[in-house]
Amino acid sequence: GAVVSQHPSRVICKSGTSVKIECRSLDFQATTMFWYRQFPKQSLMLMATSNEGSKATYEQGVEKDKFLINHASLTLSTLTVTSAHPEDSSFYICSARDLTTSYGYTFGSGTRLTVV
Amino acid sequence: QQQVKQSPQSLIVQKGGIPIINCAYENTAFDYFPWYQQFPGKGPALLIAIRPDVSEKKEGRFTISFNKSAKQFSLHIMDSQPGDSATYFCATRAQAGTALIFGKGTTLSVSS
């Protein structure tokens, strides 16, 4: 089945630095990928929708200059958290839609970001 | 405004029991209703999904019941096992190609 690989699984960074998270579709092409953030014991909240070759669409309240999304190829989308602060600590999850299956959305395994 | 309302927030059942988790949605244009299972520290995994033209779907021990007129759908887990202990999310989407919208989740504990 469709597999989405997300890396790294865990990252700790110092406040003020930037962190890049990668999301790859391994066996299918993903023209659209989605980025979510999940705080402890809460649901997944959509941050942005990224389309290959174009600018990402951000949800209301998500700072596009802080959360940089690049979707340069059909199999790779990246999320860069710039000038990270402790309040950015969260679980970030990407998702891609495999158009070869009916309605299927596949999720990555998530990245636990801790900003100290 | 919460577009998908999920209940209960938590659920405890004994092994072999049949936990039922419910979701209600607002928008009649929603066209896809999946359920996801998530273990701590992992991404959500698709369990089962249904389209609005079907009232029930079974896959193994998991069953979705869908009531279009009531705008509700539910997940039933037959013969629940301790390994089913996880957080379950219902989801839907506004239209094809858009992101999934998730319910708030239900934490299920199955005691042995």
PDB file of N, CA and C in Angstrom, chain B residues 17-77:
ATOM      1  N   GLY B  17     -15.756  -6.882  24.624  1.00  0.00           N
ATOM      2  CA  GLY B  17     -16.853  -5.934  24.518  1.00  0.00           C
ATOM      3  C   GLY B  17     -16.899  -5.265  23.150  1.00  0.00           C
ATOM      4  N   ILE B  18     -17.945  -4.473  22.926  1.00  0.00           N
ATOM      5  CA  ILE B  18     -18.129  -3.806  21.636  1.00  0.00           C
ATOM      6  C   ILE B  18     -18.202  -2.291  21.867  1.00  0.00           C
ATOM      7  N   PRO B  19     -17.063  -1.628  21.861  1.00  0.00           N
ATOM      8  CA  PRO B  19     -17.103  -0.170  21.999  1.00  0.00           C
ATOM      9  C   PRO B  19     -17.705   0.477  20.759  1.00  0.00           C
ATOM     10  N   ILE B  20     -18.458   1.541  20.984  1.00  0.00           N
ATOM     11  CA  ILE B  20     -19.078   2.284  19.895  1.00  0.00           C
ATOM     12  C   ILE B  20     -18.689   3.753  20.033  1.00  0.00           C
ATOM     13  N   ILE B  21     -18.183   4.301  18.965  1.00  0.00           N
ATOM     14  CA  ILE B  21     -17.773   5.704  18.950  1.00  0.00           C
ATOM     15  C   ILE B  21     -18.608   6.414  17.885  1.00  0.00           C
ATOM     16  N   ASN B  22     -19.101   7.585  18.236  1.00  0.00           N
ATOM     17  CA  ASN B  22     -20.023   8.292  17.363  1.00  0.00           C
ATOM     18  C   ASN B  22     -19.463   9.616  16.856  1.00  0.00           C
ATOM     19  N   CYS B  23     -19.860   9.967  15.657  1.00  0.00           N
ATOM     20  CA  CYS B  23     -19.512  11.273  15.107  1.00  0.00           C
ATOM     21  C   CYS B  23     -20.708  11.876  14.400  1.00  0.00           C
ATOM     22  N   ALA B  24     -20.823  13.179  14.502  1.00  0.00           N
ATOM     23  CA  ALA B  24     -21.885  13.915  13.816  1.00  0.00           C
ATOM     24  C   ALA B  24     -21.242  15.042  13.020  1.00  0.00           C
ATOM     25  N   TYR B  25     -21.776  15.283  11.850  1.00  0.00           N
ATOM     26  CA  TYR B  25     -21.210  16.332  11.000  1.00  0.00           C
ATOM     27  C   TYR B  25     -22.294  17.305  10.580  1.00  0.00           C
ATOM     28  N   GLU B  26     -21.844  18.459  10.096  1.00  0.00           N
ATOM     29  CA  GLU B  26     -22.777  19.529   9.764  1.00  0.00           C
ATOM     30  C   GLU B  26     -23.065  19.633   8.268  1.00  0.00           C
ATOM     31  N   ASN B  27     -22.023  19.505   7.477  1.00  0.00           N
ATOM     32  CA  ASN B  27     -22.124  19.837   6.055  1.00  0.00           C
ATOM     33  C   ASN B  27     -22.556  18.636   5.219  1.00  0.00           C
ATOM     34  N   THR B  28     -23.683  18.750   4.563  1.00  0.00           N
ATOM     35  CA  THR B  28     -24.185  17.634   3.754  1.00  0.00           C
ATOM     36  C   THR B  28     -23.336  17.390   2.507  1.00  0.00           C
ATOM     37  N   ALA B  29     -22.421  18.289   2.204  1.00  0.00           N
ATOM     38  CA  ALA B  29     -21.547  18.093   1.041  1.00  0.00           C
ATOM     39  C   ALA B  29     -20.372  17.167   1.341  1.00  0.00           C
ATOM     40  N   PHE B  30     -20.152  16.867   2.615  1.00  0.00           N
ATOM     41  CA  PHE B  30     -19.049  15.958   2.958  1.00  0.00           C
ATOM     42  C   PHE B  30     -19.283  14.633   2.261  1.00  0.00           C
ATOM     43  N   ASP B  31     -18.208  14.065   1.686  1.00  0.00           N
ATOM     44  CA  ASP B  31     -18.404  12.884   0.853  1.00  0.00           C
ATOM     45  C   ASP B  31     -17.522  11.699   1.200  1.00  0.00           C
ATOM     46  N   TYR B  32     -16.852  11.764   2.328  1.00  0.00           N
ATOM     47  CA  TYR B  32     -15.939  10.666   2.661  1.00  0.00           C
ATOM     48  C   TYR B  32     -15.800  10.638   4.169  1.00  0.00           C
ATOM     49  N   PHE B  33     -15.944   9.446   4.765  1.00  0.00           N
ATOM     50  CA  PHE B  33     -15.994   9.355   6.227  1.00  0.00           C
ATOM     51  C   PHE B  33     -15.104   8.214   6.703  1.00  0.00           C
ATOM     52  N   PRO B  34     -13.853   8.522   6.992  1.00  0.00           N
ATOM     53  CA  PRO B  34     -12.922   7.494   7.474  1.00  0.00           C
ATOM     54  C   PRO B  34     -12.795   7.506   8.996  1.00  0.00           C
ATOM     55  N   TRP B  35     -12.308   6.421   9.504  1.00  0.00           N
ATOM     56  CA  TRP B  35     -11.917   6.324  10.908  1.00  0.00           C
ATOM     57  C   TRP B  35     -10.433   5.980  10.956  1.00  0.00           C
ATOM     58  N   TYR B  36      -9.731   6.666  11.856  1.00  0.00           N
ATOM     59  CA  TYR B  36      -8.301   6.444  12.014  1.00  0.00           C
ATOM     60  C   TYR B  36      -8.004   5.987  13.438  1.00  0.00           C
ATOM     61  N   GLN B  37      -6.961   5.169  13.549  1.00  0.00           N
ATOM     62  CA  GLN B  37      -6.470   4.691  14.839  1.00  0.00           C
ATOM     63  C   GLN B  37      -5.079   5.267  15.045  1.00  0.00           C
ATOM     64  N   GLN B  38      -4.832   5.793  16.226  1.00  0.00           N
ATOM     65  CA  GLN B  38      -3.517   6.357  16.503  1.00  0.00           C
ATOM     66  C   GLN B  38      -2.992   5.847  17.834  1.00  0.00           C
ATOM     67  N   PHE B  39      -1.761   5.336  17.781  1.00  0.00           N
ATOM     68  CA  PHE B  39      -1.062   4.937  18.991  1.00  0.00           C
ATOM     69  C   PHE B  39      -0.129   6.074  19.408  1.00  0.00           C
ATOM     70  N   PRO B  40       0.212   6.153  20.700  1.00  0.00           N
ATOM     71  CA  PRO B  40       1.070   7.256  21.173  1.00  0.00           C
ATOM     72  C   PRO B  40       2.370   7.361  20.386  1.00  0.00           C
ATOM     73  N   GLY B  41       2.679   8.562  19.954  1.00  0.00           N
ATOM     74  CA  GLY B  41       3.923   8.815  19.245  1.00  0.00           C
ATOM     75  C   GLY B  41       3.938   8.364  17.801  1.00  0.00           C
ATOM     76  N   LYS B  42       2.790   7.958  17.276  1.00  0.00           N
ATOM     77  CA  LYS B  42       2.707   7.492  15.898  1.00  0.00           C
ATOM     78  C   LYS B  42       1.701   8.329  15.115  1.00  0.00           C
ATOM     79  N   GLY B  43       1.819   8.259  13.799  1.00  0.00           N
ATOM     80  CA  GLY B  43       0.832   8.923  12.968  1.00  0.00           C
ATOM     81  C   GLY B  43      -0.451   8.096  12.916  1.00  0.00           C
ATOM     82  N   PRO B  44      -1.554   8.712  12.535  1.00  0.00           N
ATOM     83  CA  PRO B  44      -2.816   7.966  12.447  1.00  0.00           C
ATOM     84  C   PRO B  44      -2.799   6.984  11.280  1.00  0.00           C
ATOM     85  N   ALA B  45      -3.465   5.866  11.470  1.00  0.00           N
ATOM     86  CA  ALA B  45      -3.555   4.826  10.441  1.00  0.00           C
ATOM     87  C   ALA B  45      -5.017   4.587  10.104  1.00  0.00           C
ATOM     88  N   LEU B  46      -5.305   4.508   8.818  1.00  0.00           N
ATOM     89  CA  LEU B  46      -6.680   4.290   8.371  1.00  0.00           C
ATOM     90  C   LEU B  46      -7.171   2.914   8.802  1.00  0.00           C
ATOM     91  N   LEU B  47      -8.343   2.917   9.431  1.00  0.00           N
ATOM     92  CA  LEU B  47      -8.981   1.670   9.844  1.00  0.00           C
ATOM     93  C   LEU B  47      -9.999   1.216   8.811  1.00  0.00           C
ATOM     94  N   ILE B  48     -10.916   2.107   8.515  1.00  0.00           N
ATOM     95  CA  ILE B  48     -12.039   1.795   7.644  1.00  0.00           C
ATOM     96  C   ILE B  48     -12.663   3.106   7.208  1.00  0.00           C
ATOM     97  N   ALA B  49     -13.268   3.111   6.033  1.00  0.00           N
ATOM     98  CA  ALA B  49     -13.886   4.338   5.537  1.00  0.00           C
ATOM     99  C   ALA B  49     -15.157   3.994   4.777  1.00  0.00           C
ATOM    100  N   ILE B  50     -16.053   4.973   4.683  1.00  0.00           N
ATOM    101  CA  ILE B  50     -17.330   4.743   4.014  1.00  0.00           C
ATOM    102  C   ILE B  50     -17.699   5.953   3.184  1.00  0.00           C
ATOM    103  N   ARG B  51     -18.450   5.720   2.131  1.00  0.00           N
ATOM    104  CA  ARG B  51     -18.982   6.804   1.315  1.00  0.00           C
ATOM    105  C   ARG B  51     -20.457   7.007   1.666  1.00  0.00           C
ATOM    106  N   PRO B  52     -21.028   8.151   1.414  1.00  0.00           N
ATOM    107  CA  PRO B  52     -22.394   8.441   1.875  1.00  0.00           C
ATOM    108  C   PRO B  52     -23.501   7.652   1.167  1.00  0.00           C
ATOM    109  N   ASP B  53     -23.162   6.899   0.134  1.00  0.00           N
ATOM    110  CA  ASP B  53     -24.196   6.124  -0.548  1.00  0.00           C
ATOM    111  C   ASP B  53     -24.337   4.709   0.029  1.00  0.00           C
ATOM    112  N   VAL B  54     -23.613   4.446   1.112  1.00  0.00           N
ATOM    113  CA  VAL B  54     -23.638   3.141   1.763  1.00  0.00           C
ATOM    114  C   VAL B  54     -24.011   3.327   3.232  1.00  0.00           C
ATOM    115  N   SER B  55     -24.824   2.440   3.799  1.00  0.00           N
ATOM    116  CA  SER B  55     -25.258   2.618   5.183  1.00  0.00           C
ATOM    117  C   SER B  55     -24.398   1.846   6.183  1.00  0.00           C
ATOM    118  N   GLU B  56     -23.668   0.860   5.700  1.00  0.00           N
ATOM    119  CA  GLU B  56     -22.846   0.077   6.620  1.00  0.00           C
ATOM    120  C   GLU B  56     -21.697  -0.562   5.848  1.00  0.00           C
ATOM    121  N   LYS B  57     -20.567  -0.651   6.531  1.00  0.00           N
ATOM    122  CA  LYS B  57     -19.416  -1.309   5.923  1.00  0.00           C
ATOM    123  C   LYS B  57     -18.662  -2.062   7.001  1.00  0.00           C
ATOM    124  N   LYS B  58     -18.275  -3.295   6.699  1.00  0.00           N
ATOM    125  CA  LYS B  58     -17.537  -4.106   7.665  1.00  0.00           C
ATOM    126  C   LYS B  58     -16.188  -4.485   7.093  1.00  0.00           C
ATOM    127  N   GLU B  59     -15.167  -4.382   7.931  1.00  0.00           N
ATOM    128  CA  GLU B  59     -13.851  -4.869   7.563  1.00  0.00           C
ATOM    129  C   GLU B  59     -13.258  -5.528   8.804  1.00  0.00           C
ATOM    130  N   GLY B  60     -13.251  -6.844   8.790  1.00  0.00           N
ATOM    131  CA  GLY B  60     -12.763  -7.569   9.950  1.00  0.00           C
ATOM    132  C   GLY B  60     -13.632  -7.311  11.163  1.00  0.00           C
ATOM    133  N   ARG B  61     -13.030  -6.849  12.247  1.00  0.00           N
ATOM    134  CA  ARG B  61     -13.794  -6.596  13.473  1.00  0.00           C
ATOM    135  C   ARG B  61     -14.354  -5.176  13.518  1.00  0.00           C
ATOM    136  N   PHE B  62     -14.082  -4.378  12.502  1.00  0.00           N
ATOM    137  CA  PHE B  62     -14.506  -2.976  12.491  1.00  0.00           C
ATOM    138  C   PHE B  62     -15.691  -2.770  11.559  1.00  0.00           C
ATOM    139  N   THR B  63     -16.680  -2.044  12.052  1.00  0.00           N
ATOM    140  CA  THR B  63     -17.878  -1.751  11.272  1.00  0.00           C
ATOM    141  C   THR B  63     -18.184  -0.270  11.374  1.00  0.00           C
ATOM    142  N   ILE B  64     -18.481   0.333  10.223  1.00  0.00           N
ATOM    143  CA  ILE B  64     -18.992   1.711  10.218  1.00  0.00           C
ATOM    144  C   ILE B  64     -20.485   1.639   9.918  1.00  0.00           C
ATOM    145  N   SER B  65     -21.244   2.362  10.722  1.00  0.00           N
ATOM    146  CA  SER B  65     -22.655   2.565  10.420  1.00  0.00           C
ATOM    147  C   SER B  65     -22.838   4.024  10.030  1.00  0.00           C
ATOM    148  N   PHE B  66     -23.562   4.262   8.956  1.00  0.00           N
ATOM    149  CA  PHE B  66     -23.707   5.623   8.441  1.00  0.00           C
ATOM    150  C   PHE B  66     -25.175   5.970   8.291  1.00  0.00           C
ATOM    151  N   ASN B  67     -25.585   7.096   8.861  1.00  0.00           N
ATOM    152  CA  ASN B  67     -26.963   7.566   8.777  1.00  0.00           C
ATOM    153  C   ASN B  67     -26.947   8.939   8.114  1.00  0.00           C
ATOM    154  N   LYS B  68     -27.221   8.946   6.819  1.00  0.00           N
ATOM    155  CA  LYS B  68     -27.108  10.183   6.054  1.00  0.00           C
ATOM    156  C   LYS B  68     -28.128  11.229   6.511  1.00  0.00           C
ATOM    157  N   SER B  69     -29.349  10.796   6.781  1.00  0.00           N
ATOM    158  CA  SER B  69     -30.389  11.755   7.154  1.00  0.00           C
ATOM    159  C   SER B  69     -30.091  12.409   8.499  1.00  0.00           C
ATOM    160  N   ALA B  70     -29.488  11.646   9.391  1.00  0.00           N
ATOM    161  CA  ALA B  70     -29.142  12.195  10.704  1.00  0.00           C
ATOM    162  C   ALA B  70     -27.772  12.857  10.709  1.00  0.00           C
ATOM    163  N   LYS B  71     -27.047  12.706   9.621  1.00  0.00           N
ATOM    164  CA  LYS B  71     -25.684  13.237   9.517  1.00  0.00           C
ATOM    165  C   LYS B  71     -24.817  12.705  10.656  1.00  0.00           C
ATOM    166  N   GLN B  72     -24.859  11.396  10.809  1.00  0.00           N
ATOM    167  CA  GLN B  72     -24.079  10.752  11.862  1.00  0.00           C
ATOM    168  C   GLN B  72     -23.435   9.482  11.329  1.00  0.00           C
ATOM    169  N   PHE B  73     -22.293   9.141  11.883  1.00  0.00           N
ATOM    170  CA  PHE B  73     -21.668   7.865  11.569  1.00  0.00           C
ATOM    171  C   PHE B  73     -20.941   7.363  12.805  1.00  0.00           C
ATOM    172  N   SER B  74     -20.832   6.048  12.894  1.00  0.00           N
ATOM    173  CA  SER B  74     -20.256   5.477  14.097  1.00  0.00           C
ATOM    174  C   SER B  74     -19.331   4.308  13.761  1.00  0.00           C
ATOM    175  N   LEU B  75     -18.434   4.056  14.687  1.00  0.00           N
ATOM    176  CA  LEU B  75     -17.486   2.949  14.571  1.00  0.00           C
ATOM    177  C   LEU B  75     -17.811   1.932  15.661  1.00  0.00           C
ATOM    178  N   HIS B  76     -17.934   0.668  15.247  1.00  0.00           N
ATOM    179  CA  HIS B  76     -18.144  -0.415  16.195  1.00  0.00           C
ATOM    180  C   HIS B  76     -16.931  -1.346  16.102  1.00  0.00           C
ATOM    181  N   ILE B  77     -16.399  -1.716  17.252  1.00  0.00           N
ATOM    182  CA  ILE B  77     -15.273  -2.645  17.263  1.00  0.00           C
ATOM    183  C   ILE B  77     -15.750  -3.935  17.918  1.00  0.00           C
TER     184      ILE B  77
END
